[in-house]
DNA sequence: AGACTCCTGTTACCGCAAGTAACATGCACG
DNA sequence: CGTGCATGTTACTTGCGGTAACAGGAGTCT
């Protein structure tokens, strides 16, 4: 029978694939998102065509790579979201988990946000269509959807709750992402303070704040 | 005297520059962010080296191009933000202005968000340093700072107000951006509804919502 | 054993886009 | 007239994504 053999082959191929991914990981960790296929192949001790046989094209490799990290991060976030604590604490824990992750591995984070910009084959017509909307990083989309689901499951939002939950999911994730990005660059404060500020924002302090009196002008 | 002459030359150079930018604009509007320098030069009726003389490198051109659109958008946003209305109305008007802009010109929007990914010269060593933090689009950063300033000017946030305002500025902009991006791709609802949902989020409805009872599980 | 197949690996190449060097031309000033 | 100087060109280099085409090695069938 050839099933055992095929299984064997598949197994070895999978192992190979994982090794290649780990090599790619190392390179991306070192060179950032613009790591070249040549560099990755060299790091893995092989040459380009093998990479292409395994992953199709650069987009494929990057997608596979991104999925690993995305899955890992999403697992952490789910844990924080599902902890048995009150809402505010859960929100803060989730924000903190995300920020800790991007703080720990900035290059990986950057790679996840800008996976494969170009990705146009030579013979390819280059997608005349707009392709708008898919522009965002898959990680952001997945986090948004995930959060939306949790919100919709847990909160009573009245009619149109599903729509609302999705808007909020993507909105909150975007808030977290942008604030985290800015914070990583400027480091204007500690992580805990950032977390508290963002939670305050979500808790409506913007709407509750009073107008400033005696400000400049009027 | 050469001042008049220099002025003349500078004037004509500036005119050329503007013409080139308009040509580039047309190409980007058509081809998206991956417009090639050759294509832009062709559209302008000239050849590559002239572009390089004017803008240095692709990053320079893209930066100049981005600045125009960013300035224009920021002007609209400032108008909405400074309108004589109550806070909720101003926030909604600002959100709506932004969303209307990205809805009207998706390619430009996309270009602004992913200006120049690669941008590494052949001989360049490619910035061994991390370069983390600058990864975000300049447009987002500028919007965040702008909003932060308005918040800090107008709201009474107590001690640490400046820090808080900046966090909120970037956070809100990120929320707007991510939600807008997702909305552009999926079009799950009308613009007005999206605006209302986001404003609700900022108004603390997330914290105020009750726990769902009779949900799946517990 | 020998032919067949499949997987792994290589070298050498194509096409394309960024960026540059070197050469040509029009035009003002002395 | 020649000397700058900006504008424009053609032709090139470099580097990267991606692809043929070829070269063993290991199991399989007859």
Coordinates of C-alpha atoms (C1' of nucleotides) in Angstrom, one line a residue:
Chain A
X1 CA 0.0 0.0 0.0
X2 CA 1.1 3.5 -0.6
X3 CA -0.9 5.2 2.1
X4 CA 1.7 4.6 4.7
X5 CA 4.3 5.9 2.4
X6 CA 2.3 8.9 1.4
X7 CA 1.8 9.6 5.1
X8 CA 5.5 9.3 5.6
X9 CA 6.2 11.7 2.8
X10 CA 3.6 14.1 4.0
X11 CA 5.1 13.9 7.5
X12 CA 8.5 14.7 6.3
X13 CA 7.3 17.5 4.1
X14 CA 5.5 19.0 7.0
X15 CA 8.6 18.8 9.1
X16 CA 10.5 20.5 6.4
X17 CA 7.9 23.1 6.1
X18 CA 8.1 23.8 9.8
X19 CA 11.8 24.0 9.7
X20 CA 11.6 26.5 6.9
X21 CA 9.1 28.5 8.7
X22 CA 11.4 28.7 11.7
X23 CA 14.2 29.8 9.6
X24 CA 12.0 32.4 8.0
X25 CA 11.0 33.5 11.5
X26 CA 14.6 34.0 12.5
X27 CA 15.2 36.1 9.5
X28 CA 12.1 38.2 9.9
X29 CA 13.0 38.7 13.5
X30 CA 16.3 40.0 12.4
X31 CA 15.6 41.9 9.1
X32 CA 12.0 42.9 9.6
X33 CA 9.3 42.6 7.0
X34 CA 11.6 43.3 4.0
X35 CA 13.4 40.0 4.5
X36 CA 14.2 38.6 1.1
X37 CA 13.5 35.2 -0.1
X38 CA 17.2 34.7 -0.8
X39 CA 18.0 35.6 2.8
X40 CA 15.4 33.2 4.2
X41 CA 16.6 30.4 1.9
X42 CA 20.2 31.0 3.0
X43 CA 19.2 31.0 6.6
X44 CA 17.5 27.7 6.1
X45 CA 20.6 26.3 4.3
X46 CA 18.9 25.8 1.0
X47 CA 18.0 27.9 -2.1
X48 CA 15.0 29.8 -3.3
X49 CA 13.1 27.3 -5.5
X50 CA 12.5 25.0 -2.5
X51 CA 10.8 27.8 -0.7
X52 CA 8.7 28.4 -3.7
X53 CA 7.8 24.7 -4.0
X54 CA 6.7 24.8 -0.4
X55 CA 4.9 28.1 -0.2
X56 CA 4.0 29.0 -3.7
X57 CA 5.1 32.6 -3.5
X58 CA 6.2 35.2 -1.1
X59 CA 2.7 35.9 -0.1
X60 CA 2.2 32.3 0.8
X61 CA 5.2 32.1 3.0
X62 CA 4.3 35.3 4.7
X63 CA 0.7 34.1 5.2
X64 CA 1.9 30.9 6.8
X65 CA 4.3 32.8 9.0
X66 CA 1.7 35.3 10.0
X67 CA -0.8 32.7 10.9
X68 CA 1.5 31.1 13.4
X69 CA 2.0 34.4 15.3
X70 CA -1.5 35.5 14.9
X71 CA -2.8 32.2 16.3
X72 CA -0.5 32.5 19.3
X73 CA -1.4 36.1 20.0
X74 CA -5.1 35.4 19.6
X75 CA -4.9 32.6 22.1
X76 CA -3.4 34.9 24.7
X77 CA -6.0 37.5 24.0
X78 CA -8.8 35.0 24.3
X79 CA -7.5 33.9 27.7
X80 CA -7.5 37.5 28.9
X81 CA -11.0 38.1 27.5
X82 CA -12.5 35.0 29.0
X83 CA -11.0 35.4 32.5
X84 CA -13.5 35.3 35.4
X85 CA -13.4 39.0 36.3
X86 CA -15.5 42.0 35.9
X87 CA -15.7 43.8 32.6
X88 CA -13.3 46.6 33.2
X89 CA -10.7 44.2 34.5
X90 CA -11.1 41.9 31.5
X91 CA -10.7 44.8 29.1
X92 CA -7.6 46.1 30.8
X93 CA -6.1 42.6 30.9
X94 CA -6.7 42.2 27.2
X95 CA -5.2 45.6 26.3
X96 CA -2.3 44.8 28.4
X97 CA -1.8 41.4 26.8
X98 CA -1.7 42.9 23.4
X99 CA 0.6 45.7 24.3
X100 CA 3.0 43.4 26.1
X101 CA 3.1 41.2 23.0
X102 CA 4.0 44.0 20.7
X103 CA 6.4 45.4 23.2
X104 CA 8.2 42.1 23.5
X105 CA 8.7 41.5 19.8
X106 CA 8.4 44.7 17.8
X107 CA 9.8 43.3 14.6
X108 CA 7.3 40.4 14.5
X109 CA 4.6 42.9 15.3
X110 CA 5.6 45.1 12.5
X111 CA 5.8 42.2 10.1
X112 CA 2.3 41.1 11.1
X113 CA 0.9 44.5 10.3
X114 CA 2.5 44.9 6.9
X115 CA 2.8 41.4 5.6
X116 CA 3.1 41.5 1.8
X117 CA 2.7 44.8 0.2
X118 CA 3.8 44.2 -3.4
X119 CA 3.2 40.6 -4.1
X120 CA 2.7 40.9 -7.9
X121 CA 4.1 38.2 -10.1
X122 CA 5.9 39.1 -13.3
X123 CA 3.3 37.8 -15.6
X124 CA 0.5 38.9 -13.3
X125 CA -1.8 41.7 -14.5
X126 CA -1.6 43.2 -11.0
X127 CA -5.2 43.2 -10.0
X128 CA -6.8 46.0 -12.0
X129 CA -9.6 45.9 -9.6
X130 CA -9.6 48.0 -6.5
X131 CA -8.8 45.5 -3.9
X132 CA -9.8 48.1 -1.4
X133 CA -10.7 46.9 2.0
X134 CA -8.5 43.9 2.1
X135 CA -5.7 46.3 2.7
X136 CA -5.7 45.9 6.4
X137 CA -3.5 43.3 8.1
X138 CA -5.2 40.0 8.6
X139 CA -4.3 40.1 12.2
X140 CA -6.3 43.2 12.7
X141 CA -9.3 41.7 11.0
X142 CA -9.2 38.5 12.9
X143 CA -8.8 40.3 16.2
X144 CA -11.7 42.5 15.3
X145 CA -14.0 39.6 14.4
X146 CA -13.0 37.7 17.5
X147 CA -13.7 40.6 19.8
X148 CA -17.0 41.3 18.0
X149 CA -18.0 37.8 18.8
X150 CA -17.2 38.0 22.4
X151 CA -19.0 41.3 22.7
X152 CA -22.1 40.0 21.0
X153 CA -22.1 36.9 23.2
X154 CA -21.6 38.6 26.4
X155 CA -23.4 41.9 26.2
X156 CA -27.0 42.8 25.9
X157 CA -27.1 45.5 23.2
X158 CA -30.7 45.5 22.2
X159 CA -31.7 45.4 18.5
X160 CA -29.0 45.4 15.9
X161 CA -26.6 44.0 18.4
X162 CA -24.7 41.9 15.9
X163 CA -23.9 44.8 13.6
X164 CA -23.1 47.0 16.6
X165 CA -20.8 44.4 18.1
X166 CA -18.8 44.1 14.9
X167 CA -18.4 47.8 14.5
X168 CA -17.2 48.0 18.1
X169 CA -14.9 45.0 17.7
X170 CA -13.1 46.5 14.8
X171 CA -13.1 49.9 16.3
X172 CA -11.7 48.8 19.6
X173 CA -9.0 46.8 18.0
X174 CA -8.1 49.7 15.8
X175 CA -7.9 51.9 18.8
X176 CA -5.6 49.5 20.6
X177 CA -3.5 49.1 17.5
X178 CA -3.0 52.7 16.7
X179 CA -2.4 53.7 20.3
X180 CA 0.0 50.8 20.7
X181 CA 1.9 51.8 17.6
X182 CA 2.3 55.3 18.7
X183 CA 3.2 54.3 22.2
X184 CA 5.9 51.9 20.9
X185 CA 7.5 54.7 18.9
X186 CA 7.4 57.5 21.5
X187 CA 7.2 55.7 24.8
X188 CA 5.5 58.6 26.4
X189 CA 4.4 56.6 29.4
X190 CA 4.4 53.2 31.0
X191 CA 2.2 50.4 29.8
X192 CA -0.1 50.4 32.8
X193 CA -0.8 54.0 32.3
X194 CA -1.6 53.6 28.7
X195 CA -3.9 50.7 29.5
X196 CA -5.7 52.8 32.0
X197 CA -6.1 55.7 29.7
X198 CA -7.5 53.6 26.9
X199 CA -9.9 51.8 29.2
X200 CA -11.0 55.3 30.5
X201 CA -11.7 56.3 26.9
X202 CA -13.9 53.2 26.4
X203 CA -15.6 53.9 29.6
X204 CA -17.0 57.2 28.3
X205 CA -14.7 59.6 30.0
X206 CA -14.5 61.6 26.8
X207 CA -18.2 62.2 26.8
X208 CA -18.3 62.9 30.6
X209 CA -15.5 65.4 30.7
X210 CA -16.4 69.0 31.3
X211 CA -15.6 71.8 28.9
X212 CA -12.4 73.6 29.7
X213 CA -13.0 77.1 31.0
X214 CA -10.5 79.9 30.7
X215 CA -8.8 78.2 27.8
X216 CA -6.8 80.1 25.2
X217 CA -9.1 82.5 23.3
X218 CA -12.6 81.6 24.3
Chain B
X1 CA 21.4 90.7 -9.4
X2 CA 20.6 87.1 -9.4
X3 CA 17.8 87.2 -6.8
X4 CA 15.1 87.9 -9.4
X5 CA 16.5 85.2 -11.6
X6 CA 16.7 82.7 -8.8
X7 CA 13.2 83.5 -7.9
X8 CA 12.1 83.0 -11.4
X9 CA 13.9 79.6 -11.6
X10 CA 12.5 78.6 -8.3
X11 CA 9.0 79.5 -9.4
X12 CA 9.3 77.5 -12.6
X13 CA 10.8 74.6 -10.7
X14 CA 7.9 74.8 -8.3
X15 CA 5.4 74.8 -11.1
X16 CA 7.1 71.8 -12.6
X17 CA 7.0 70.1 -9.3
X18 CA 3.3 70.7 -9.0
X19 CA 2.7 69.4 -12.5
X20 CA 4.6 66.3 -11.7
X21 CA 2.7 65.8 -8.5
X22 CA -0.5 66.0 -10.4
X23 CA 0.6 63.5 -12.9
X24 CA 1.7 61.2 -10.1
X25 CA -1.7 61.7 -8.5
X26 CA -3.5 60.6 -11.6
X27 CA -1.3 57.5 -11.8
X28 CA -1.8 56.6 -8.2
X29 CA -5.5 57.2 -8.5
X30 CA -5.4 54.6 -11.3
X31 CA -2.9 52.1 -10.3
X32 CA -2.9 52.3 -6.5
X33 CA 0.1 52.5 -4.3
X34 CA 2.3 50.2 -6.4
X35 CA 2.5 52.8 -9.2
X36 CA 5.9 52.6 -10.7
X37 CA 8.2 55.5 -11.2
X38 CA 8.3 54.7 -14.9
X39 CA 4.6 54.9 -15.1
X40 CA 4.4 58.2 -13.3
X41 CA 7.2 59.7 -15.5
X42 CA 5.4 58.5 -18.6
X43 CA 2.1 60.0 -17.4
X44 CA 3.9 63.3 -16.9
X45 CA 5.4 63.1 -20.4
X46 CA 9.0 62.8 -19.2
X47 CA 11.4 60.2 -18.0
X48 CA 12.6 58.9 -14.6
X49 CA 15.7 60.8 -13.8
X50 CA 13.7 64.1 -13.7
X51 CA 11.5 62.7 -11.1
X52 CA 14.5 61.7 -9.1
X53 CA 16.0 65.1 -9.5
X54 CA 12.8 66.7 -8.1
X55 CA 12.0 64.3 -5.3
X56 CA 15.2 62.4 -4.5
X57 CA 13.7 59.0 -4.4
X58 CA 10.4 57.2 -4.4
X59 CA 9.9 57.9 -0.8
X60 CA 10.3 61.6 -1.4
X61 CA 7.8 61.6 -4.1
X62 CA 5.3 59.6 -2.1
X63 CA 5.9 61.9 0.9
X64 CA 5.2 65.0 -1.1
X65 CA 2.1 63.4 -2.6
X66 CA 0.9 62.2 0.7
X67 CA 1.3 65.6 2.2
X68 CA -1.1 67.2 -0.3
X69 CA -3.9 64.8 0.4
X70 CA -3.2 64.7 4.1
X71 CA -3.3 68.5 4.3
X72 CA -6.5 68.6 2.4
X73 CA -8.2 65.9 4.6
X74 CA -6.9 67.5 7.8
X75 CA -8.4 70.8 6.7
X76 CA -11.8 69.2 6.3
X77 CA -11.5 67.4 9.6
X78 CA -10.5 70.6 11.4
X79 CA -13.6 72.3 10.0
X80 CA -15.8 69.6 11.3
X81 CA -14.0 69.5 14.6
X82 CA -14.3 73.3 15.2
X83 CA -17.9 73.7 14.1
X84 CA -20.1 75.5 16.6
X85 CA -22.1 72.6 17.8
X86 CA -22.2 70.3 20.8
X87 CA -19.6 67.7 21.4
X88 CA -21.5 64.7 20.2
X89 CA -22.5 66.5 17.0
X90 CA -18.9 67.6 16.4
X91 CA -17.6 64.1 16.9
X92 CA -20.1 62.6 14.5
X93 CA -19.4 65.3 11.9
X94 CA -15.7 64.5 12.1
X95 CA -16.2 60.8 11.8
X96 CA -18.5 61.3 8.9
X97 CA -16.1 63.6 7.2
X98 CA -13.3 61.1 7.4
X99 CA -15.5 58.2 6.3
X100 CA -16.9 60.2 3.4
X101 CA -13.4 61.0 2.2
X102 CA -12.2 57.4 2.2
X103 CA -15.4 56.3 0.6
X104 CA -15.0 58.8 -2.2
X105 CA -11.4 58.0 -3.1
X106 CA -10.5 54.5 -1.9
X107 CA -7.3 54.3 -3.9
X108 CA -6.0 57.5 -2.6
X109 CA -6.9 56.4 0.9
X110 CA -5.1 53.2 0.5
X111 CA -2.1 54.9 -0.8
X112 CA -2.0 57.2 2.1
X113 CA -2.1 54.3 4.5
X114 CA 0.7 52.3 2.9
X115 CA 3.0 55.0 1.4
X116 CA 6.4 53.4 0.8
X117 CA 6.9 50.0 2.2
X118 CA 10.3 48.9 0.7
X119 CA 12.1 52.1 0.0
X120 CA 15.6 50.7 0.3
X121 CA 18.2 51.7 -2.2
X122 CA 20.4 49.1 -3.8
X123 CA 23.6 50.2 -2.1
X124 CA 21.7 51.0 1.1
X125 CA 22.4 49.0 4.2
X126 CA 18.7 49.0 4.9
X127 CA 18.6 50.4 8.4
X128 CA 19.8 47.7 10.6
X129 CA 18.1 49.5 13.5
X130 CA 14.6 48.6 14.4
X131 CA 12.8 51.5 12.9
X132 CA 9.8 50.4 14.9
X133 CA 7.2 52.9 15.7
X134 CA 7.6 54.9 12.5
X135 CA 5.8 52.1 10.8
X136 CA 2.4 53.7 10.9
X137 CA 1.2 56.0 8.1
X138 CA 2.1 59.6 8.6
X139 CA -1.5 60.5 8.0
X140 CA -2.6 58.6 11.1
X141 CA 0.1 60.1 13.2
X142 CA -0.8 63.6 12.1
X143 CA -4.5 63.0 12.7
X144 CA -3.8 61.6 16.1
X145 CA -1.7 64.6 17.1
X146 CA -4.2 67.0 15.7
X147 CA -7.1 65.5 17.6
X148 CA -5.0 65.3 20.7
X149 CA -4.5 69.0 20.5
X150 CA -8.1 69.7 20.1
X151 CA -9.0 67.5 23.0
X152 CA -6.5 69.0 25.3
X153 CA -7.6 72.5 24.3
X154 CA -11.2 72.0 24.8
X155 CA -11.7 69.5 27.5
X156 CA -11.0 69.7 31.2
X157 CA -9.3 66.4 32.0
X158 CA -7.7 67.1 35.3
X159 CA -4.1 66.3 36.0
X160 CA -2.0 64.6 33.3
X161 CA -4.4 65.9 30.7
X162 CA -1.8 66.3 28.0
X163 CA -0.7 62.7 28.2
X164 CA -4.3 61.5 28.3
X165 CA -5.3 63.7 25.4
X166 CA -2.6 62.2 23.2
X167 CA -3.5 58.7 24.0
X168 CA -7.1 59.4 23.3
X169 CA -6.2 61.3 20.1
X170 CA -4.3 58.4 18.6
X171 CA -6.7 55.8 20.0
X172 CA -9.8 57.5 18.5
X173 CA -8.1 58.0 15.2
X174 CA -7.1 54.3 15.2
X175 CA -10.7 53.3 16.0
X176 CA -12.0 55.5 13.1
X177 CA -9.4 54.1 10.7
X178 CA -9.8 50.4 11.5
X179 CA -13.6 50.6 11.5
X180 CA -13.5 52.6 8.3
X181 CA -11.2 50.1 6.7
X182 CA -13.4 47.2 7.6
X183 CA -16.5 49.0 6.6
X184 CA -15.1 49.9 3.2
X185 CA -14.4 46.3 2.5
X186 CA -17.6 44.7 3.7
X187 CA -20.1 47.5 3.5
X188 CA -22.2 46.0 6.3
X189 CA -24.2 49.2 6.8
X190 CA -24.7 52.7 5.7
X191 CA -22.3 55.5 6.7
X192 CA -24.7 57.2 9.1
X193 CA -25.2 54.0 11.0
X194 CA -21.5 53.4 11.3
X195 CA -21.0 56.9 12.6
X196 CA -23.6 56.5 15.2
X197 CA -22.3 53.2 16.3
X198 CA -18.8 54.6 16.8
X199 CA -20.0 57.6 18.6
X200 CA -22.0 55.4 20.9
X201 CA -18.8 53.5 21.6
X202 CA -17.0 56.7 22.5
X203 CA -19.9 57.7 24.6
X204 CA -19.5 54.8 26.9
X205 CA -22.2 52.5 25.8
X206 CA -19.8 49.6 26.0
X207 CA -19.4 50.1 29.8
X208 CA -23.0 50.9 30.3
X209 CA -24.4 47.9 28.5
X210 CA -25.9 45.1 30.7
X211 CA -24.7 41.6 30.8
X212 CA -26.5 39.3 28.5
X213 CA -28.7 36.8 30.3
X214 CA -29.7 33.5 29.0
X215 CA -26.8 33.5 26.7
X216 CA -25.1 30.3 25.5
X217 CA -23.5 28.5 28.4
X218 CA -23.7 30.8 31.4
Chain C
dA1 C1' 19.3 -5.9 -12.1
dG2 C1' 17.2 -2.2 -14.7
dA3 C1' 13.5 1.2 -15.8
dC4 C1' 10.1 4.3 -13.6
dT5 C1' 8.6 7.7 -10.6
dC6 C1' 8.8 11.1 -7.1
dC7 C1' 11.0 14.2 -4.1
dT8 C1' 14.8 17.2 -3.1
dG9 C1' 18.1 20.1 -4.4
dT10 C1' 20.9 22.8 -7.6
dT11 C1' 22.5 26.5 -11.3
dA12 C1' 21.2 29.7 -14.4
dC13 C1' 18.1 32.5 -16.2
dC14 C1' 13.9 36.1 -17.1
dG15 C1' 11.4 40.3 -16.2
dC16 C1' 10.8 44.3 -13.6
dA17 C1' 11.5 48.3 -10.8
dA18 C1' 14.6 51.5 -8.2
dG19 C1' 18.2 54.4 -8.8
dT20 C1' 22.4 56.4 -11.3
dA21 C1' 26.0 58.0 -14.8
dA22 C1' 27.0 60.2 -18.8
dC23 C1' 25.8 62.6 -22.4
dA24 C1' 22.8 66.3 -25.0
dT25 C1' 20.3 70.7 -25.5
dG26 C1' 18.1 75.4 -24.6
dC27 C1' 18.8 79.7 -22.5
dA28 C1' 20.5 83.5 -19.8
dC29 C1' 24.6 86.3 -18.4
dG30 C1' 29.5 88.3 -18.9
Chain D
dC1 C1' 31.3 84.1 -28.3
dG2 C1' 32.0 80.9 -24.3
dT3 C1' 30.6 79.7 -19.6
dG4 C1' 27.2 78.3 -16.4
dC5 C1' 23.0 76.0 -15.3
dA6 C1' 18.7 73.7 -15.4
dT7 C1' 16.3 70.4 -18.2
dG8 C1' 16.0 66.5 -20.7
dT9 C1' 17.6 62.1 -22.7
dT10 C1' 19.5 57.1 -23.3
dA11 C1' 21.7 53.3 -21.4
dC12 C1' 23.2 51.1 -17.5
dT13 C1' 23.7 48.6 -12.8
dT14 C1' 21.8 46.3 -8.9
dG15 C1' 18.7 43.6 -6.5
dC16 C1' 14.5 40.9 -6.0
dG17 C1' 10.6 37.8 -7.1
dG18 C1' 9.8 34.0 -9.7
dT19 C1' 10.8 30.1 -13.0
dA20 C1' 12.9 26.7 -16.1
dA21 C1' 15.8 22.9 -16.7
dC22 C1' 18.8 19.8 -15.1
dA23 C1' 21.1 16.4 -11.3
dG24 C1' 21.0 12.8 -7.9
dG25 C1' 18.8 9.5 -4.4
dA26 C1' 15.4 6.4 -2.6
dG27 C1' 11.8 3.4 -3.0
dT28 C1' 8.7 0.5 -6.4
dC29 C1' 7.3 -2.5 -10.1
dT30 C1' 8.4 -6.1 -13.5

